[in-house]
PDB file of C-alpha atoms in Angstrom:
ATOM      1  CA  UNK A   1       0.000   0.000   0.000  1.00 38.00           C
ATOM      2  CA  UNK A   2       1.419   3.518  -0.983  1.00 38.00           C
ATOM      3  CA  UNK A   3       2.090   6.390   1.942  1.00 35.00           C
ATOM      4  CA  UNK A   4      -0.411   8.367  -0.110  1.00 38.00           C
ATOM      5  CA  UNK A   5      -3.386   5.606   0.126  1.00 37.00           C
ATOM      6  CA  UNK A   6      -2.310   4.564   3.266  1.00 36.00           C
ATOM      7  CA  UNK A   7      -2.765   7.762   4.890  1.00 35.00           C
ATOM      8  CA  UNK A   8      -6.067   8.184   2.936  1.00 35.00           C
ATOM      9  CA  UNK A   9      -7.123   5.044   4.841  1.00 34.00           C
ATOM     10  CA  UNK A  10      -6.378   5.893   8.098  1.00 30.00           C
ATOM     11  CA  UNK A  11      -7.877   9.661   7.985  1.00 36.00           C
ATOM     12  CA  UNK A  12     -10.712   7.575   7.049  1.00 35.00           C
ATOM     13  CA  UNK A  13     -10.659   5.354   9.354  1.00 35.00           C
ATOM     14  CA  UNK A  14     -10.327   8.063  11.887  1.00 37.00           C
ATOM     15  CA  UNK A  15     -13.198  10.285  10.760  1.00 33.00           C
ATOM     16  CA  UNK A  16     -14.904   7.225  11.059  1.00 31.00           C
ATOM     17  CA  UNK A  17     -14.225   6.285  14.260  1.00 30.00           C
ATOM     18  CA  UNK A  18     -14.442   9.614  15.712  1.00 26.00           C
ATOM     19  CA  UNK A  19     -18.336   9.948  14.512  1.00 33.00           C
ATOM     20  CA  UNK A  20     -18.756   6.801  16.205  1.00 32.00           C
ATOM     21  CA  UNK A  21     -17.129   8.185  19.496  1.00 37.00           C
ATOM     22  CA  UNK A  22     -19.481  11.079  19.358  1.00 59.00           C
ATOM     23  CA  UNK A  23     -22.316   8.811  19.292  1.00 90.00           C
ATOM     24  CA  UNK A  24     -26.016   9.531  18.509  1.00 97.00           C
ATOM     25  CA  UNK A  25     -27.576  13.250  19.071  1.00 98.00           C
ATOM     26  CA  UNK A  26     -31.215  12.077  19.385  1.00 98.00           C
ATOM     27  CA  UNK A  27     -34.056  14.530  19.768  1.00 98.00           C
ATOM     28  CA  UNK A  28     -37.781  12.906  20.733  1.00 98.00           C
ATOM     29  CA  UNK A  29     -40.580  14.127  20.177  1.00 98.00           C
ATOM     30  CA  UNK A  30     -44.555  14.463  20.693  1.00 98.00           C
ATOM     31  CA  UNK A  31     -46.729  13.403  22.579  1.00 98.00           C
ATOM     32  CA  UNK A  32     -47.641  11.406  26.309  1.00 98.00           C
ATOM     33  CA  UNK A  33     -47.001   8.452  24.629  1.00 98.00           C
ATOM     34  CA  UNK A  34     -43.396   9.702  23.881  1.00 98.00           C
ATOM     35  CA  UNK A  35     -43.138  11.777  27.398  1.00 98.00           C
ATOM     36  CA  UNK A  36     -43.953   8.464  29.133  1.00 98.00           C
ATOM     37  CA  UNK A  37     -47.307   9.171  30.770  1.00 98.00           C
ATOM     38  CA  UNK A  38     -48.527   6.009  32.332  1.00 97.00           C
ATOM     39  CA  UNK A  39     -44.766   4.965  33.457  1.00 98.00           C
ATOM     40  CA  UNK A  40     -44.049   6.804  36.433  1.00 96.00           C
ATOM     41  CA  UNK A  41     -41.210   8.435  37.291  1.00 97.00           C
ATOM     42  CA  UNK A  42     -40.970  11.883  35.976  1.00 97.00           C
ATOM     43  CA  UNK A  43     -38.584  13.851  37.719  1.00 96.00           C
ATOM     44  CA  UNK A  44     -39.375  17.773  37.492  1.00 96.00           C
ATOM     45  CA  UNK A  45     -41.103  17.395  34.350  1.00 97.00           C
ATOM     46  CA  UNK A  46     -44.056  19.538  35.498  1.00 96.00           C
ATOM     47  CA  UNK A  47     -47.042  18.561  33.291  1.00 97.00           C
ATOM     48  CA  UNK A  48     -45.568  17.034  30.370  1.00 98.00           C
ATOM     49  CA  UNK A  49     -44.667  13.992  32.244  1.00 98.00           C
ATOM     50  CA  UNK A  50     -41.468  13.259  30.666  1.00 98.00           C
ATOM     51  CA  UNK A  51     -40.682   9.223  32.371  1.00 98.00           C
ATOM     52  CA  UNK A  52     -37.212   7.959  33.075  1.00 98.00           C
ATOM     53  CA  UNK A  53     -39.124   5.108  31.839  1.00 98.00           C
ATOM     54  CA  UNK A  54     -40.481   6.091  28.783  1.00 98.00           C
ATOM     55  CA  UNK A  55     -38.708   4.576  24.830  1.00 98.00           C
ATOM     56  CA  UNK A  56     -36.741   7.385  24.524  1.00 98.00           C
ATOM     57  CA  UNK A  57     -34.744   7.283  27.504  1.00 98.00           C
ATOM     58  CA  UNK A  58     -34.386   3.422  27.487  1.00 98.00           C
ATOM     59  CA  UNK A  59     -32.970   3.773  24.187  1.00 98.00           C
ATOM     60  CA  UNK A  60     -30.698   6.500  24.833  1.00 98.00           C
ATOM     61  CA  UNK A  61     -29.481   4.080  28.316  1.00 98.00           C
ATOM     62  CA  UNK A  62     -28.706   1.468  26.015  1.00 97.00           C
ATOM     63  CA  UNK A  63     -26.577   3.391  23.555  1.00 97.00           C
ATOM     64  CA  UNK A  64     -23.564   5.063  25.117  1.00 95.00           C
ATOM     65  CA  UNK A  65     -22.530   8.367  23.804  1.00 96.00           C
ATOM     66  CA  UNK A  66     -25.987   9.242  22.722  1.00 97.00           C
ATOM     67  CA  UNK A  67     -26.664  13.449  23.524  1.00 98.00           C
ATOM     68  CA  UNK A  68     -30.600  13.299  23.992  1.00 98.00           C
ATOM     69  CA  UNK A  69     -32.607  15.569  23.775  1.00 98.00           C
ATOM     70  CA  UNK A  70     -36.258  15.324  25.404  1.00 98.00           C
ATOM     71  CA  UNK A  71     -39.226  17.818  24.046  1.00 98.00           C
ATOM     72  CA  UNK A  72     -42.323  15.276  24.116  1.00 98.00           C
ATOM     73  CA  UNK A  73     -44.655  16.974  26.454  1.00 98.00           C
ATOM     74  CA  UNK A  74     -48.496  15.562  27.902  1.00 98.00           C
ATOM     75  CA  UNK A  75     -51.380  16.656  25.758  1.00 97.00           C
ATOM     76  CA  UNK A  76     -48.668  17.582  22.406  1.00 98.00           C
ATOM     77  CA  UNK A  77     -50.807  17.892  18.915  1.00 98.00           C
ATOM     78  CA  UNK A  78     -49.228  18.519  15.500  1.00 98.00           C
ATOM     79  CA  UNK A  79     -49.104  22.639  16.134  1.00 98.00           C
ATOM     80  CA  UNK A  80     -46.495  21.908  19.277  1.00 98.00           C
ATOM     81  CA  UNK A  81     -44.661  19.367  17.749  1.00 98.00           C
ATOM     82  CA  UNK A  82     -44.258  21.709  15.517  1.00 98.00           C
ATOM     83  CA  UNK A  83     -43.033  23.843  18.619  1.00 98.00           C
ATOM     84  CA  UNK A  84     -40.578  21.105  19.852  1.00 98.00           C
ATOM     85  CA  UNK A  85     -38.773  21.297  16.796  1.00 98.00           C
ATOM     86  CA  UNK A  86     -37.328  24.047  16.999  1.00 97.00           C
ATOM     87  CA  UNK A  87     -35.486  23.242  19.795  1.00 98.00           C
ATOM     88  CA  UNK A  88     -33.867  19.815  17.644  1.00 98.00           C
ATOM     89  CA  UNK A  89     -30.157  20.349  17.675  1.00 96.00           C
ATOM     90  CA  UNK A  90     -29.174  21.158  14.557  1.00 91.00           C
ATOM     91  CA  UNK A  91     -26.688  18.333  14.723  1.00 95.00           C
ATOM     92  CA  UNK A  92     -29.247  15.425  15.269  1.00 98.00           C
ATOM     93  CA  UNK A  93     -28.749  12.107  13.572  1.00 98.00           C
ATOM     94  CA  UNK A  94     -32.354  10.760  15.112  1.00 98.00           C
ATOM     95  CA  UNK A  95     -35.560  12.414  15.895  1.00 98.00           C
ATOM     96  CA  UNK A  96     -38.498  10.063  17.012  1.00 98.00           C
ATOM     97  CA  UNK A  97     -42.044  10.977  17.472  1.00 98.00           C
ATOM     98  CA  UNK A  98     -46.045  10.410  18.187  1.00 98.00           C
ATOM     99  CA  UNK A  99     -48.700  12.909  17.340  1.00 98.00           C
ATOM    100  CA  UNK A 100     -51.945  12.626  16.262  1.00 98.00           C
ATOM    101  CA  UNK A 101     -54.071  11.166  18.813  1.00 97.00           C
ATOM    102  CA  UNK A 102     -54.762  14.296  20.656  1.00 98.00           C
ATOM    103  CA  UNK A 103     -55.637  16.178  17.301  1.00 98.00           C
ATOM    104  CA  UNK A 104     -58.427  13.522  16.449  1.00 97.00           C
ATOM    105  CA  UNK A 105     -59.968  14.282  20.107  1.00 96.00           C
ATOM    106  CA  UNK A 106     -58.424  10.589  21.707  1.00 94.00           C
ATOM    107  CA  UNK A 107     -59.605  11.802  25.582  1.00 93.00           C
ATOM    108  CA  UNK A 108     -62.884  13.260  24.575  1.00 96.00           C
ATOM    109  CA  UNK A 109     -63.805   9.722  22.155  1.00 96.00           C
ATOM    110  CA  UNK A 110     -62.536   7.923  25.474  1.00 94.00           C
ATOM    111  CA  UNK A 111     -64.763  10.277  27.755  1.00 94.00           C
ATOM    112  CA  UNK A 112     -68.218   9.378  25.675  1.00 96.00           C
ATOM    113  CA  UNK A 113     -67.414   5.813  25.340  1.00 95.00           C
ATOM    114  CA  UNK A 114     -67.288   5.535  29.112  1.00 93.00           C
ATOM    115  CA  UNK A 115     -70.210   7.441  29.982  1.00 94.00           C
ATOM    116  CA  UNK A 116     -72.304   7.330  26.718  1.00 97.00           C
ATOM    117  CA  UNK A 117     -74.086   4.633  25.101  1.00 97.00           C
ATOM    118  CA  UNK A 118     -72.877   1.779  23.030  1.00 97.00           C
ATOM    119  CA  UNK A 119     -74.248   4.113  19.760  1.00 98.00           C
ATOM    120  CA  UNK A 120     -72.919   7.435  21.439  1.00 98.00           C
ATOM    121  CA  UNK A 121     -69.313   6.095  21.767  1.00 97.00           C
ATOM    122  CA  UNK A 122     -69.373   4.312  18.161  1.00 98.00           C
ATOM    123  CA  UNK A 123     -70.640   8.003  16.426  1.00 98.00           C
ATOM    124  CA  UNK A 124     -67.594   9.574  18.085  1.00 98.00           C
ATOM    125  CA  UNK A 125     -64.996   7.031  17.441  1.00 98.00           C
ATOM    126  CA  UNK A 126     -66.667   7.452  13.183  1.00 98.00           C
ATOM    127  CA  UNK A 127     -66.509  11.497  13.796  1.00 98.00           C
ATOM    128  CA  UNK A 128     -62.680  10.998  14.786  1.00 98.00           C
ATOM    129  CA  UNK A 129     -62.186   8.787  12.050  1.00 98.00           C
ATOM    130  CA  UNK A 130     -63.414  11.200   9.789  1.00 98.00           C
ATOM    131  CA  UNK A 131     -61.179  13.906  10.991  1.00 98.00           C
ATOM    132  CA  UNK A 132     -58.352  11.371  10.931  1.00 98.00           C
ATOM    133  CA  UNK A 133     -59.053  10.844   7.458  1.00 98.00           C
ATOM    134  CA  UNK A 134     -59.624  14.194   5.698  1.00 98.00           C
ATOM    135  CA  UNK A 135     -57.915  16.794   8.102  1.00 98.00           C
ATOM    136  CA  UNK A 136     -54.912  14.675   9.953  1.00 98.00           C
ATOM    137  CA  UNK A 137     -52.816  13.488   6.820  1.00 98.00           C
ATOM    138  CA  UNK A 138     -52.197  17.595   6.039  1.00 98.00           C
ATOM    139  CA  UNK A 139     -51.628  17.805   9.670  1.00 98.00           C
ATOM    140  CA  UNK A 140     -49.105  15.078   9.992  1.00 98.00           C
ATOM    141  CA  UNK A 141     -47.298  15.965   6.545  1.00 98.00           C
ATOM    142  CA  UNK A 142     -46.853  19.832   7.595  1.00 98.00           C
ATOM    143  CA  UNK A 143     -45.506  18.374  11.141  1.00 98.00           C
ATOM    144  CA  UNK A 144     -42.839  15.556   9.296  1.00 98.00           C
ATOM    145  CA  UNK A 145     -41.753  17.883   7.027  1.00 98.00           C
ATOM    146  CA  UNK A 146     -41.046  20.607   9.442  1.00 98.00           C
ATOM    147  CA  UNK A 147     -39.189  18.599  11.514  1.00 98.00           C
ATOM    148  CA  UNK A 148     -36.933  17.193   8.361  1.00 97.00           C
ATOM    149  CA  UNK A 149     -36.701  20.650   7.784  1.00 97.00           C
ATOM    150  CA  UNK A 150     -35.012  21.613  11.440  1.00 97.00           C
ATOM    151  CA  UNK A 151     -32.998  18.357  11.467  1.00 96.00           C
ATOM    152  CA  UNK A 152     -31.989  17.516   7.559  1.00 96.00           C
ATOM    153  CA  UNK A 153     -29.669  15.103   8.818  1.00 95.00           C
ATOM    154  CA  UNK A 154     -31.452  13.210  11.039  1.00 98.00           C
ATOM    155  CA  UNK A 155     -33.008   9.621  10.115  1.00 98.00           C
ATOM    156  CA  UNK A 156     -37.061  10.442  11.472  1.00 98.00           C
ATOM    157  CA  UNK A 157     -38.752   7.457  12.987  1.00 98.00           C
ATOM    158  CA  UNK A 158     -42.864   7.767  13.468  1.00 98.00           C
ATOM    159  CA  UNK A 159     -44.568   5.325  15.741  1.00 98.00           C
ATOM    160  CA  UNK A 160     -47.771   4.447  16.138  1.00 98.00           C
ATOM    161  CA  UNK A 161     -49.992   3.909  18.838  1.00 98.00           C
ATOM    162  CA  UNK A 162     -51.048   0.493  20.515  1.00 97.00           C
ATOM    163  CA  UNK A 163     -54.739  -1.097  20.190  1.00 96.00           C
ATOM    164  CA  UNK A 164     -56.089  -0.881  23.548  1.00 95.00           C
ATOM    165  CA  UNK A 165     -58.372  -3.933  23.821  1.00 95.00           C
ATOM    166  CA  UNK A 166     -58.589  -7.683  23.020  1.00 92.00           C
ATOM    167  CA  UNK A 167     -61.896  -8.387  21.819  1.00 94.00           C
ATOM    168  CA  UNK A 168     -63.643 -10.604  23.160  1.00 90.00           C
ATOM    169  CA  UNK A 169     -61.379 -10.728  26.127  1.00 86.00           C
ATOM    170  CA  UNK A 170     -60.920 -11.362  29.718  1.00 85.00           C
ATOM    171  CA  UNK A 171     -62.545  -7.782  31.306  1.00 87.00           C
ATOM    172  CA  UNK A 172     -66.039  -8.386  32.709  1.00 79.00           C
ATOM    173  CA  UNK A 173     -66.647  -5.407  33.495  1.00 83.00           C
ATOM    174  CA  UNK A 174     -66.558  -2.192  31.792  1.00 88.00           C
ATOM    175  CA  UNK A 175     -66.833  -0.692  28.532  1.00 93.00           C
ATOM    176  CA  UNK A 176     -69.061  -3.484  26.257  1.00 95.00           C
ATOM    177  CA  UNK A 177     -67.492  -5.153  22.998  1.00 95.00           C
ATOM    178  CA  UNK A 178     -68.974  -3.123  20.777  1.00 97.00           C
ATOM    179  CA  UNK A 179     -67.565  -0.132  22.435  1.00 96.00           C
ATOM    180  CA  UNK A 180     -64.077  -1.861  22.798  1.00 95.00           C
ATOM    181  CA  UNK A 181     -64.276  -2.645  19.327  1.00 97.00           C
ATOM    182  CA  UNK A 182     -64.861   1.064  17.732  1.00 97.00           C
ATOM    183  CA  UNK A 183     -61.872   2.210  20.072  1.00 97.00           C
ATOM    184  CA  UNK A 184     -59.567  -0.352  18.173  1.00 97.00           C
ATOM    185  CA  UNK A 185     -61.392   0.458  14.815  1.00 98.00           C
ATOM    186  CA  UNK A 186     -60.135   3.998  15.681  1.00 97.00           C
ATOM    187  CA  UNK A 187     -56.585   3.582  16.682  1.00 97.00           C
ATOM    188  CA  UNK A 188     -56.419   1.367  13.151  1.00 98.00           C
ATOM    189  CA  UNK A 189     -57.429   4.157  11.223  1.00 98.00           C
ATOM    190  CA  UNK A 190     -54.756   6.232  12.963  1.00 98.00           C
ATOM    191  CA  UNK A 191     -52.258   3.771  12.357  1.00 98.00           C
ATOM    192  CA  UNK A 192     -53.139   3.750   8.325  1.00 98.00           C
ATOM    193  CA  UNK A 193     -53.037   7.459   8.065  1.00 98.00           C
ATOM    194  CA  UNK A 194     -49.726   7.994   9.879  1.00 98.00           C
ATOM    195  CA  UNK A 195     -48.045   5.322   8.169  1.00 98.00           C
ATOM    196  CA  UNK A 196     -49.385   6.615   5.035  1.00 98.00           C
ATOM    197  CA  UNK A 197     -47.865  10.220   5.953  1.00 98.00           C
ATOM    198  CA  UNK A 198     -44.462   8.610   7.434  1.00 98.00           C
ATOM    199  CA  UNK A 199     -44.193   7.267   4.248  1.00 98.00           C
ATOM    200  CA  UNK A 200     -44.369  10.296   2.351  1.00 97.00           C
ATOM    201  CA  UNK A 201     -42.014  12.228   4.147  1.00 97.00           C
ATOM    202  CA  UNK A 202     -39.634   9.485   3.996  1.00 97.00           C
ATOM    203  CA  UNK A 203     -39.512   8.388   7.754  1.00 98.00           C
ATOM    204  CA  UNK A 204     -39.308   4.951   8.927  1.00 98.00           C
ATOM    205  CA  UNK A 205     -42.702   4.072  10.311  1.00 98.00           C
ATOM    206  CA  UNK A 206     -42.737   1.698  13.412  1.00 98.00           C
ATOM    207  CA  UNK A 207     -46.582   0.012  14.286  1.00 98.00           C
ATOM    208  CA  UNK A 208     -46.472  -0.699  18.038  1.00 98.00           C
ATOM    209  CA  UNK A 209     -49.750  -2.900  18.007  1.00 98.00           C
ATOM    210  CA  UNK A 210     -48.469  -6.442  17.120  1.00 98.00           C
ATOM    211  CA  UNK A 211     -45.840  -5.749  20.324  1.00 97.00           C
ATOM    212  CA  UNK A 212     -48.852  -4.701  22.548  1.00 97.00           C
ATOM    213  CA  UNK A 213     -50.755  -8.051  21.072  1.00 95.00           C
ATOM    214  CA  UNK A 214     -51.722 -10.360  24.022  1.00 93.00           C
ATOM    215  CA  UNK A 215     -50.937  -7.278  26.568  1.00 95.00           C
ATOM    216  CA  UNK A 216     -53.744  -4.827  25.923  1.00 94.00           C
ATOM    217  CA  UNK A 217     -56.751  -4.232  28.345  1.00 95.00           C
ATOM    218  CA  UNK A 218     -59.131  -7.479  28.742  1.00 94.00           C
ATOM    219  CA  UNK A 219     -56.117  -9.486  27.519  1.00 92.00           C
ATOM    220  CA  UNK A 220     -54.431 -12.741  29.696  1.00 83.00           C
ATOM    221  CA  UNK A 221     -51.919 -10.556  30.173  1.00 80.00           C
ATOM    222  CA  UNK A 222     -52.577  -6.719  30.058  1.00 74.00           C
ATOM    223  CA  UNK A 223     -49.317  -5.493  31.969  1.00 90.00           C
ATOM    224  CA  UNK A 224     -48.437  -3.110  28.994  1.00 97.00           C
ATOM    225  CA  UNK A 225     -51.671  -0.510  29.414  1.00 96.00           C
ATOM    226  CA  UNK A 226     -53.386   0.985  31.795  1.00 94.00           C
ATOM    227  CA  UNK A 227     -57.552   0.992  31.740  1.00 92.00           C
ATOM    228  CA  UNK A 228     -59.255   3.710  33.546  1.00 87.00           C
ATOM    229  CA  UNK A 229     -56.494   4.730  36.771  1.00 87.00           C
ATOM    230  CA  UNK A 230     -55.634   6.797  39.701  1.00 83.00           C
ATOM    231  CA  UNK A 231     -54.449   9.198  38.541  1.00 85.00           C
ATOM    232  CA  UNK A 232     -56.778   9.702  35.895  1.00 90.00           C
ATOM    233  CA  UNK A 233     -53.687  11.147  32.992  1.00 92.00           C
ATOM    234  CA  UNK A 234     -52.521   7.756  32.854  1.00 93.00           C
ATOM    235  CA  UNK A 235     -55.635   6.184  31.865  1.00 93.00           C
ATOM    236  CA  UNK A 236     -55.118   4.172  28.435  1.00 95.00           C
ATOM    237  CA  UNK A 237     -51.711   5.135  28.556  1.00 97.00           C
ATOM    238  CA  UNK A 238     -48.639   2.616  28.481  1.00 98.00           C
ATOM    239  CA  UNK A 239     -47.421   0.856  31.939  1.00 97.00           C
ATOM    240  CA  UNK A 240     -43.843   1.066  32.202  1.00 98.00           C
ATOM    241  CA  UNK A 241     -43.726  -2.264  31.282  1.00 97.00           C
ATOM    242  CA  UNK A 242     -45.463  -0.982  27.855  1.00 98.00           C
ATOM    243  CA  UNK A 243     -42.938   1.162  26.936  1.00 98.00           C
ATOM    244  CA  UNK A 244     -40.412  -0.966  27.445  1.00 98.00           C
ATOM    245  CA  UNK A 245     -42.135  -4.281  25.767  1.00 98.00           C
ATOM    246  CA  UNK A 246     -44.692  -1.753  23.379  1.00 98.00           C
ATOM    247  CA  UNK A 247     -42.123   1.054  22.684  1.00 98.00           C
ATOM    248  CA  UNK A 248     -38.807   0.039  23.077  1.00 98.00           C
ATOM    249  CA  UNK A 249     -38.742  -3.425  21.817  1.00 98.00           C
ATOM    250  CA  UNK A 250     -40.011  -2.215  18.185  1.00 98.00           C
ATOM    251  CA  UNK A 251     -37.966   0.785  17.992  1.00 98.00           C
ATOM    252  CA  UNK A 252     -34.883  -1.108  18.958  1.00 98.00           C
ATOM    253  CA  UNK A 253     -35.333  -3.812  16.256  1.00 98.00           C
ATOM    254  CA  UNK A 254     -36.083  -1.386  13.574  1.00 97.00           C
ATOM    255  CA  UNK A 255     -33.356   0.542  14.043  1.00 96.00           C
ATOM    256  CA  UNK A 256     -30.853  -0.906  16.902  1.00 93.00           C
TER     257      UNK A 256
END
């Protein structure tokens, strides 16, 4: 090998090496299924519930060198994801997120199907479905791209959000089948659109529901969501044990 390419090689090799050293700059983003809500822990988080035990900061504990960055927040639609991104380094190499549910109305769909009838609670899971369909995909498109747009560097993983119930399942009590049913019908239409839009804007799309399969509510063994809790925020919201087996799990195999 000549000095010349030899020396080519090893600043290579170096540069190489060095970007490995410096690790990942991650940025996450969105929502309480991001911030954790559901797992405990949150530190001084104040109301956007950021966990210790939430995907994003199991990740980041698993890769060394990683410089995280974490802007999900409780209650986070597309317009403050929007927000968050400004605050993505401008170095990132990763930027994950959830958004949606709260724009298609998730707690006030949850609120009617636990005090209305089996026909109120189906006409509000179709009216968010609706909205999901014709006024989220702009929604989610305008939020992607923004955040491609703050971090062009950064590989952009969406995920999704579980499917609360097994139907028929192991619950006797509570919300009825049919109203168990339109809940999943809705988080399925959510999960279409935003892979859809992921898609679109080039981000890697990650669908959290076959890793909640056989751990949702009314299933043999629903450790990985909450039902209706003290305190009420974490209602339908991922156990720690969710968002490491839900969250984590996925993420970490589609990306390492």
């Amino acid at each position: 090998m000549s000095t010349a390419l030899g020396a080519v090689v090893l600043a290579t090799l170096g540069v190489t090496g060095l970007a490995h050293a410096a690790g990942t700059v991650y940025a996450a983003l969105g929502d309480s299924y991001s911030s954790g809500v559901g797992a405990g822990s949150y530190g001084s988080s104040g109301s956007c519930y950021r966990s210790s035990k939430a995907y994003p900061q199991l990740w980041t504990n698993a890769h060394s060198g990683t410089s995280f960055t974490f802007l999900a927040c409780s209650g986070a639609k597309t317009g403050d994801v929007i927000n968050q991104a400004n605050s993505i380094p401008s170095s990132a190499t990763l930027v994950t997120v959830t958004v949606g549910g709260n724009d298609a109305g998730f707690s006030d769909v949850i609120t009617t199907c636990t005090l209305g009838s089996d026909s109120d609670c189906v006409n509000r899971v179709e009216t968010a479905k609706a909205y999901v369909n014709n006024t989220l995909p702009a929604l989610l498109t305008n939020t992607y791209n923004t955040i491609k747009a703050k971090a062009p560097g950064a590989q952009l993983v969406v995920l999704s959000y579980p499917r609360f119930y097994t139907v028929p399942g192991s619950c006797w009590v509570g919300l009825s089948d049919t109203k168990r049913t339109a809940i999943n019908s809705g988080a399925d239409t959510l999960a279409s659109v935003t892979q859809s839009r992921a898609a679109s804007a080039g981000a890697t799309f990650v669908d959290v529901r076959p890793s909640f399969a056989g751990h949702n509510i009314c299933s043999s063994a629903d450790d990985y969501l909450h039902s209706l809790t003290w305190p009420v925020i974490e209602s339908y919201h991922p156990t720690a044990a969710g968002q490491s087996g839900g969250y984590y799990a996925p993420l970490r195999a589609a990306i390492g």
